[in-house]
């Protein structure tokens, strides 16, 4: 099969090559998916799981990409709940070969049915950003209606999902980002926008929840804004600061079939708009995954035209 592989962590996405790899075989409870579209998070090249197996052993050449939409091609021994020919979408295991390939082997529990009226490109754009937003807001952040949320990077892939889901849940959303992101963040539903390059974050006042996708100094300054009993949720590694009287949580997104179902249903009925940036063919993927100018939105590769 055709696949994009990486062998050199220092080279990042510039080290990607489109090559031939053996088709994967299905282990117990696995599904082989013929991939139609794959989403991509650029920071994947920095994640240890792109380079090693669960025991820390080198697993290069590895196939990156962890979001997919496609069609079930085969089932492993004991796999139930999905059938050959079914449209699916989901989140591949971090430590296994990923979705920038014609086929992937993936545990069935990491997949959900993709309704027939949802395009594969849309399906591939949702798993990481949608699940990260859902889990950060509702499981880790325990967001309630009427609370105030500070949503960093609100025009980004995760941030636009955070903003929309939080608004639907009845929260007041203060989005942040670069000056150029203001219109997009407001368009996706932020009530206010703080330009981190020019505005004073400290002017925001008290918030119940901070959803951090940036880290560093921005995270440290945000913690001081959290009201007593509030929470910092971070998806950019171990938290670097904690609220004086509240919780700090960092987490890595997990696949969840029921939550994928909630997210795709919202995309179908327009409660959730996708934030898709570049869409490219498999042959053009490496160029698109190595942009020379600032890009916005989730990059999706159409593995099958
Ligand atoms: N732990 C997890 O499970 C998990 C899951 C999903 C994502 N993540 C991580 O979350 C981060 C965001 O992912 P994403 O897909 O949403 O990325 P994205 O689409 O690039 O969104 C991030 C947004 O934040 C902005 N931003 C970054 N640094 C900023 C700064 N210092 N000041 C102002 N704006 C800034 C970015 O602008 P620029 O593009 O101009 O920098 C972009 O608009 C990544 O580091 C990713 O690895 C973690």
CSV table of C-alpha atoms in Angstrom, one decimal, residues 177-184 193 195 197 294:
chain,number,residue,atom,x,y,z
A,177,UNK,CA,-5.2,34.0,20.0
A,178,UNK,CA,-3.2,36.2,17.7
A,179,UNK,CA,-4.5,39.5,16.4
A,180,UNK,CA,-5.3,37.8,13.0
A,181,UNK,CA,-7.5,35.3,14.7
A,182,UNK,CA,-10.1,37.7,16.2
A,183,UNK,CA,-12.7,37.5,13.5
A,184,UNK,CA,-12.5,33.7,13.2
A,193,UNK,CA,-11.7,37.9,22.2
A,195,UNK,CA,-5.5,39.3,21.4
A,197,UNK,CA,-0.1,39.9,21.2
A,294,UNK,CA,0.9,30.5,8.4
